[in-house]
Amino acid sequence: MSSNPNTVLISKTFRFLHNIPYDFIDQVWDPKTTGWINAHLKGKFHSYCRADGYASPNAILSFFASLDDENSRIFCEAIAKKINP
């Protein structure tokens, strides 16, 4: 793999998205503290999965694209911690 930091980050990001954990919503939006938003986002993600297949690249990209600015920021910060600790 390239030693270019941008290449490494992009590679890690795509690998993570390809192997996204089944409980990533719970990891990002803890159901104990976020309550209804966790349930809402799970429903949203599962509807994309029903259309495109569980955790397909299209389902994940559609889910991400549907997030508002605040939840997009939360998602990106959580994933960044996982792929670049």
mmCIF file of N, CA and C in Angstrom:
data_model
loop_
_atom_site.group_PDB
_atom_site.id
_atom_site.type_symbol
_atom_site.label_atom_id
_atom_site.label_comp_id
_atom_site.label_asym_id
_atom_site.label_seq_id
_atom_site.Cartn_x
_atom_site.Cartn_y
_atom_site.Cartn_z
ATOM 1 N N MET A 1 0.841 -1.167 0.000
ATOM 2 C CA MET A 1 0.000 0.000 0.000
ATOM 3 C C MET A 1 0.891 1.236 0.000
ATOM 4 N N SER A 2 0.406 2.276 -0.591
ATOM 5 C CA SER A 2 1.125 3.535 -0.656
ATOM 6 C C SER A 2 1.342 4.113 0.738
ATOM 7 N N SER A 3 2.402 4.885 0.885
ATOM 8 C CA SER A 3 2.642 5.551 2.159
ATOM 9 C C SER A 3 2.019 6.953 2.185
ATOM 10 N N ASN A 4 1.404 7.355 1.092
ATOM 11 C CA ASN A 4 0.716 8.644 1.037
ATOM 12 C C ASN A 4 -0.438 8.623 2.030
ATOM 13 N N PRO A 5 -0.472 9.568 2.991
ATOM 14 C CA PRO A 5 -1.516 9.542 4.023
ATOM 15 C C PRO A 5 -2.929 9.602 3.452
ATOM 16 N N ASN A 6 -3.129 10.328 2.377
ATOM 17 C CA ASN A 6 -4.461 10.401 1.775
ATOM 18 C C ASN A 6 -4.878 9.064 1.188
ATOM 19 N N THR A 7 -3.953 8.392 0.541
ATOM 20 C CA THR A 7 -4.237 7.084 -0.040
ATOM 21 C C THR A 7 -4.561 6.076 1.051
ATOM 22 N N VAL A 8 -3.794 6.114 2.124
ATOM 23 C CA VAL A 8 -4.022 5.200 3.248
ATOM 24 C C VAL A 8 -5.399 5.454 3.855
ATOM 25 N N LEU A 9 -5.749 6.710 4.083
ATOM 26 C CA LEU A 9 -7.045 7.053 4.670
ATOM 27 C C LEU A 9 -8.200 6.620 3.770
ATOM 28 N N ILE A 10 -8.086 6.868 2.496
ATOM 29 C CA ILE A 10 -9.144 6.464 1.564
ATOM 30 C C ILE A 10 -9.280 4.949 1.542
ATOM 31 N N SER A 11 -8.164 4.250 1.518
ATOM 32 C CA SER A 11 -8.193 2.787 1.528
ATOM 33 C C SER A 11 -8.863 2.260 2.792
ATOM 34 N N LYS A 12 -8.485 2.809 3.949
ATOM 35 C CA LYS A 12 -9.100 2.383 5.210
ATOM 36 C C LYS A 12 -10.599 2.665 5.222
ATOM 37 N N THR A 13 -10.983 3.801 4.669
ATOM 38 C CA THR A 13 -12.397 4.166 4.628
ATOM 39 C C THR A 13 -13.188 3.169 3.794
ATOM 40 N N PHE A 14 -12.708 2.856 2.607
ATOM 41 C CA PHE A 14 -13.426 1.909 1.757
ATOM 42 C C PHE A 14 -13.441 0.505 2.347
ATOM 43 N N ARG A 15 -12.355 0.108 2.967
ATOM 44 C CA ARG A 15 -12.336 -1.212 3.626
ATOM 45 C C ARG A 15 -13.347 -1.260 4.763
ATOM 46 N N PHE A 16 -13.418 -0.188 5.532
ATOM 47 C CA PHE A 16 -14.401 -0.141 6.613
ATOM 48 C C PHE A 16 -15.817 -0.231 6.048
ATOM 49 N N LEU A 17 -16.106 0.565 5.023
ATOM 50 C CA LEU A 17 -17.453 0.564 4.451
ATOM 51 C C LEU A 17 -17.810 -0.783 3.833
ATOM 52 N N HIS A 18 -16.828 -1.460 3.285
ATOM 53 C CA HIS A 18 -17.070 -2.781 2.704
ATOM 54 C C HIS A 18 -17.317 -3.834 3.789
ATOM 55 N N ASN A 19 -16.741 -3.614 4.951
ATOM 56 C CA ASN A 19 -16.853 -4.566 6.063
ATOM 57 C C ASN A 19 -17.543 -3.930 7.271
ATOM 58 N N ILE A 20 -18.526 -3.105 7.024
ATOM 59 C CA ILE A 20 -19.161 -2.341 8.097
ATOM 60 C C ILE A 20 -19.761 -3.284 9.138
ATOM 61 N N PRO A 21 -19.524 -3.011 10.416
ATOM 62 C CA PRO A 21 -20.062 -3.882 11.461
ATOM 63 C C PRO A 21 -21.590 -3.885 11.458
ATOM 64 N N TYR A 22 -22.173 -5.003 11.794
ATOM 65 C CA TYR A 22 -23.627 -5.131 11.777
ATOM 66 C C TYR A 22 -24.289 -4.152 12.739
ATOM 67 N N ASP A 23 -23.583 -3.763 13.791
ATOM 68 C CA ASP A 23 -24.165 -2.882 14.801
ATOM 69 C C ASP A 23 -23.578 -1.472 14.759
ATOM 70 N N PHE A 24 -23.164 -1.030 13.566
ATOM 71 C CA PHE A 24 -22.496 0.260 13.483
ATOM 72 C C PHE A 24 -23.382 1.403 13.959
ATOM 73 N N ILE A 25 -24.693 1.315 13.763
ATOM 74 C CA ILE A 25 -25.568 2.394 14.222
ATOM 75 C C ILE A 25 -25.537 2.473 15.746
ATOM 76 N N ASP A 26 -25.574 1.316 16.411
ATOM 77 C CA ASP A 26 -25.471 1.310 17.871
ATOM 78 C C ASP A 26 -24.114 1.835 18.343
ATOM 79 N N GLN A 27 -23.074 1.583 17.560
ATOM 80 C CA GLN A 27 -21.745 2.070 17.924
ATOM 81 C C GLN A 27 -21.638 3.586 17.774
ATOM 82 N N VAL A 28 -22.338 4.128 16.790
ATOM 83 C CA VAL A 28 -22.269 5.566 16.521
ATOM 84 C C VAL A 28 -23.298 6.326 17.357
ATOM 85 N N TRP A 29 -24.528 5.826 17.390
ATOM 86 C CA TRP A 29 -25.619 6.452 18.131
ATOM 87 C C TRP A 29 -26.064 5.461 19.205
ATOM 88 N N ASP A 30 -25.437 5.525 20.363
ATOM 89 C CA ASP A 30 -25.714 4.608 21.462
ATOM 90 C C ASP A 30 -27.203 4.639 21.802
ATOM 91 N N PRO A 31 -27.890 3.495 21.719
ATOM 92 C CA PRO A 31 -29.334 3.481 21.972
ATOM 93 C C PRO A 31 -29.698 3.911 23.393
ATOM 94 N N LYS A 32 -28.775 3.772 24.327
ATOM 95 C CA LYS A 32 -29.055 4.168 25.714
ATOM 96 C C LYS A 32 -29.116 5.684 25.871
ATOM 97 N N THR A 33 -28.384 6.387 25.020
ATOM 98 C CA THR A 33 -28.345 7.842 25.160
ATOM 99 C C THR A 33 -29.055 8.584 24.029
ATOM 100 N N THR A 34 -29.246 7.928 22.893
ATOM 101 C CA THR A 34 -29.866 8.631 21.762
ATOM 102 C C THR A 34 -31.314 8.222 21.530
ATOM 103 N N GLY A 35 -31.735 7.112 22.117
ATOM 104 C CA GLY A 35 -33.126 6.691 22.057
ATOM 105 C C GLY A 35 -33.753 6.688 20.680
ATOM 106 N N TRP A 36 -34.657 7.620 20.451
ATOM 107 C CA TRP A 36 -35.463 7.607 19.234
ATOM 108 C C TRP A 36 -34.628 7.777 17.968
ATOM 109 N N ILE A 37 -33.537 8.555 18.023
ATOM 110 C CA ILE A 37 -32.743 8.753 16.805
ATOM 111 C C ILE A 37 -32.083 7.447 16.385
ATOM 112 N N ASN A 38 -31.649 6.645 17.369
ATOM 113 C CA ASN A 38 -31.066 5.343 17.069
ATOM 114 C C ASN A 38 -32.085 4.481 16.326
ATOM 115 N N ALA A 39 -33.292 4.404 16.860
ATOM 116 C CA ALA A 39 -34.345 3.591 16.224
ATOM 117 C C ALA A 39 -34.693 4.138 14.844
ATOM 118 N N HIS A 40 -34.775 5.448 14.725
ATOM 119 C CA HIS A 40 -35.095 6.078 13.440
ATOM 120 C C HIS A 40 -34.027 5.755 12.389
ATOM 121 N N LEU A 41 -32.761 5.874 12.779
ATOM 122 C CA LEU A 41 -31.675 5.627 11.826
ATOM 123 C C LEU A 41 -31.557 4.151 11.472
ATOM 124 N N LYS A 42 -31.835 3.272 12.424
ATOM 125 C CA LYS A 42 -31.856 1.839 12.101
ATOM 126 C C LYS A 42 -32.938 1.547 11.066
ATOM 127 N N GLY A 43 -34.112 2.124 11.266
ATOM 128 C CA GLY A 43 -35.198 1.932 10.301
ATOM 129 C C GLY A 43 -34.825 2.448 8.931
ATOM 130 N N LYS A 44 -34.196 3.607 8.906
ATOM 131 C CA LYS A 44 -33.772 4.206 7.630
ATOM 132 C C LYS A 44 -32.747 3.302 6.944
ATOM 133 N N PHE A 45 -31.747 2.853 7.707
ATOM 134 C CA PHE A 45 -30.715 1.999 7.117
ATOM 135 C C PHE A 45 -31.311 0.688 6.612
ATOM 136 N N HIS A 46 -32.192 0.089 7.399
ATOM 137 C CA HIS A 46 -32.795 -1.183 6.986
ATOM 138 C C HIS A 46 -33.667 -1.026 5.743
ATOM 139 N N SER A 47 -34.280 0.126 5.558
ATOM 140 C CA SER A 47 -35.061 0.327 4.340
ATOM 141 C C SER A 47 -34.145 0.396 3.123
ATOM 142 N N TYR A 48 -32.978 1.006 3.268
ATOM 143 C CA TYR A 48 -32.009 1.002 2.165
ATOM 144 C C TYR A 48 -31.485 -0.411 1.920
ATOM 145 N N CYS A 49 -31.276 -1.168 2.988
ATOM 146 C CA CYS A 49 -30.805 -2.548 2.849
ATOM 147 C C CYS A 49 -31.830 -3.423 2.139
ATOM 148 N N ARG A 50 -33.106 -3.228 2.454
ATOM 149 C CA ARG A 50 -34.144 -4.011 1.767
ATOM 150 C C ARG A 50 -34.124 -3.731 0.270
ATOM 151 N N ALA A 51 -33.820 -2.518 -0.102
ATOM 152 C CA ALA A 51 -33.792 -2.149 -1.520
ATOM 153 C C ALA A 51 -32.505 -2.599 -2.205
ATOM 154 N N ASP A 52 -31.381 -2.534 -1.501
ATOM 155 C CA ASP A 52 -30.082 -2.757 -2.143
ATOM 156 C C ASP A 52 -29.296 -3.946 -1.625
ATOM 157 N N GLY A 53 -29.764 -4.605 -0.562
ATOM 158 C CA GLY A 53 -29.027 -5.711 0.039
ATOM 159 C C GLY A 53 -28.324 -5.236 1.293
ATOM 160 N N TYR A 54 -28.258 -6.100 2.300
ATOM 161 C CA TYR A 54 -27.696 -5.691 3.582
ATOM 162 C C TYR A 54 -26.279 -5.186 3.427
ATOM 163 N N ALA A 55 -26.055 -4.004 3.950
ATOM 164 C CA ALA A 55 -24.735 -3.371 3.980
ATOM 165 C C ALA A 55 -24.087 -3.286 2.597
ATOM 166 N N SER A 56 -24.913 -3.231 1.562
ATOM 167 C CA SER A 56 -24.337 -3.040 0.236
ATOM 168 C C SER A 56 -23.755 -1.637 0.161
ATOM 169 N N PRO A 57 -22.799 -1.437 -0.720
ATOM 170 C CA PRO A 57 -22.255 -0.084 -0.861
ATOM 171 C C PRO A 57 -23.343 0.948 -1.146
ATOM 172 N N ASN A 58 -24.327 0.587 -1.946
ATOM 173 C CA ASN A 58 -25.407 1.531 -2.240
ATOM 174 C C ASN A 58 -26.224 1.854 -1.001
ATOM 175 N N ALA A 59 -26.509 0.859 -0.174
ATOM 176 C CA ALA A 59 -27.291 1.096 1.042
ATOM 177 C C ALA A 59 -26.535 2.018 1.987
ATOM 178 N N ILE A 60 -25.257 1.785 2.150
ATOM 179 C CA ILE A 60 -24.463 2.606 3.066
ATOM 180 C C ILE A 60 -24.328 4.026 2.535
ATOM 181 N N LEU A 61 -24.055 4.165 1.240
ATOM 182 C CA LEU A 61 -23.934 5.507 0.660
ATOM 183 C C LEU A 61 -25.269 6.250 0.709
ATOM 184 N N SER A 62 -26.360 5.549 0.431
ATOM 185 C CA SER A 62 -27.676 6.185 0.512
ATOM 186 C C SER A 62 -27.989 6.612 1.940
ATOM 187 N N PHE A 63 -27.668 5.747 2.889
ATOM 188 C CA PHE A 63 -27.876 6.085 4.294
ATOM 189 C C PHE A 63 -27.087 7.338 4.650
ATOM 190 N N PHE A 64 -25.814 7.358 4.319
ATOM 191 C CA PHE A 64 -24.980 8.510 4.651
ATOM 192 C C PHE A 64 -25.517 9.776 3.983
ATOM 193 N N ALA A 65 -25.878 9.680 2.714
ATOM 194 C CA ALA A 65 -26.367 10.855 1.985
ATOM 195 C C ALA A 65 -27.668 11.391 2.569
ATOM 196 N N SER A 66 -28.423 10.542 3.253
ATOM 197 C CA SER A 66 -29.707 10.971 3.812
ATOM 198 C C SER A 66 -29.577 11.616 5.193
ATOM 199 N N LEU A 67 -28.404 11.558 5.795
ATOM 200 C CA LEU A 67 -28.217 12.139 7.121
ATOM 201 C C LEU A 67 -28.201 13.664 7.052
ATOM 202 N N ASP A 68 -28.747 14.288 8.084
ATOM 203 C CA ASP A 68 -28.643 15.742 8.164
ATOM 204 C C ASP A 68 -27.211 16.108 8.550
ATOM 205 N N ASP A 69 -26.918 17.396 8.569
ATOM 206 C CA ASP A 69 -25.541 17.838 8.823
ATOM 207 C C ASP A 69 -25.008 17.348 10.166
ATOM 208 N N GLU A 70 -25.813 17.441 11.219
ATOM 209 C CA GLU A 70 -25.355 17.042 12.548
ATOM 210 C C GLU A 70 -25.076 15.545 12.611
ATOM 211 N N ASN A 71 -25.976 14.728 12.090
ATOM 212 C CA ASN A 71 -25.767 13.282 12.127
ATOM 213 C C ASN A 71 -24.667 12.845 11.171
ATOM 214 N N SER A 72 -24.486 13.572 10.088
ATOM 215 C CA SER A 72 -23.370 13.299 9.187
ATOM 216 C C SER A 72 -22.047 13.554 9.909
ATOM 217 N N ARG A 73 -21.969 14.649 10.660
ATOM 218 C CA ARG A 73 -20.778 14.964 11.428
ATOM 219 C C ARG A 73 -20.511 13.881 12.478
ATOM 220 N N ILE A 74 -21.558 13.472 13.192
ATOM 221 C CA ILE A 74 -21.427 12.435 14.221
ATOM 222 C C ILE A 74 -20.918 11.137 13.595
ATOM 223 N N PHE A 75 -21.507 10.739 12.467
ATOM 224 C CA PHE A 75 -21.105 9.530 11.758
ATOM 225 C C PHE A 75 -19.631 9.625 11.350
ATOM 226 N N CYS A 76 -19.253 10.724 10.722
ATOM 227 C CA CYS A 76 -17.886 10.873 10.225
ATOM 228 C C CYS A 76 -16.872 10.861 11.360
ATOM 229 N N GLU A 77 -17.190 11.533 12.456
ATOM 230 C CA GLU A 77 -16.267 11.550 13.597
ATOM 231 C C GLU A 77 -16.109 10.154 14.190
ATOM 232 N N ALA A 78 -17.191 9.416 14.318
ATOM 233 C CA ALA A 78 -17.121 8.068 14.888
ATOM 234 C C ALA A 78 -16.336 7.134 13.983
ATOM 235 N N ILE A 79 -16.592 7.212 12.694
ATOM 236 C CA ILE A 79 -15.897 6.326 11.752
ATOM 237 C C ILE A 79 -14.422 6.708 11.682
ATOM 238 N N ALA A 80 -14.121 7.995 11.705
ATOM 239 C CA ALA A 80 -12.724 8.444 11.667
ATOM 240 C C ALA A 80 -11.946 7.874 12.849
ATOM 241 N N LYS A 81 -12.574 7.802 14.020
ATOM 242 C CA LYS A 81 -11.905 7.224 15.196
ATOM 243 C C LYS A 81 -11.635 5.741 15.000
ATOM 244 N N LYS A 82 -12.512 5.061 14.274
ATOM 245 C CA LYS A 82 -12.339 3.620 14.058
ATOM 246 C C LYS A 82 -11.254 3.333 13.026
ATOM 247 N N ILE A 83 -11.207 4.122 11.967
ATOM 248 C CA ILE A 83 -10.252 3.816 10.895
ATOM 249 C C ILE A 83 -8.905 4.479 11.089
ATOM 250 N N ASN A 84 -8.850 5.475 11.961
ATOM 251 C CA ASN A 84 -7.595 6.192 12.175
ATOM 252 C C ASN A 84 -7.444 6.530 13.648
ATOM 253 N N PRO A 85 -7.304 5.489 14.494
ATOM 254 C CA PRO A 85 -7.306 5.705 15.947
ATOM 255 C C PRO A 85 -6.172 6.560 16.471
#
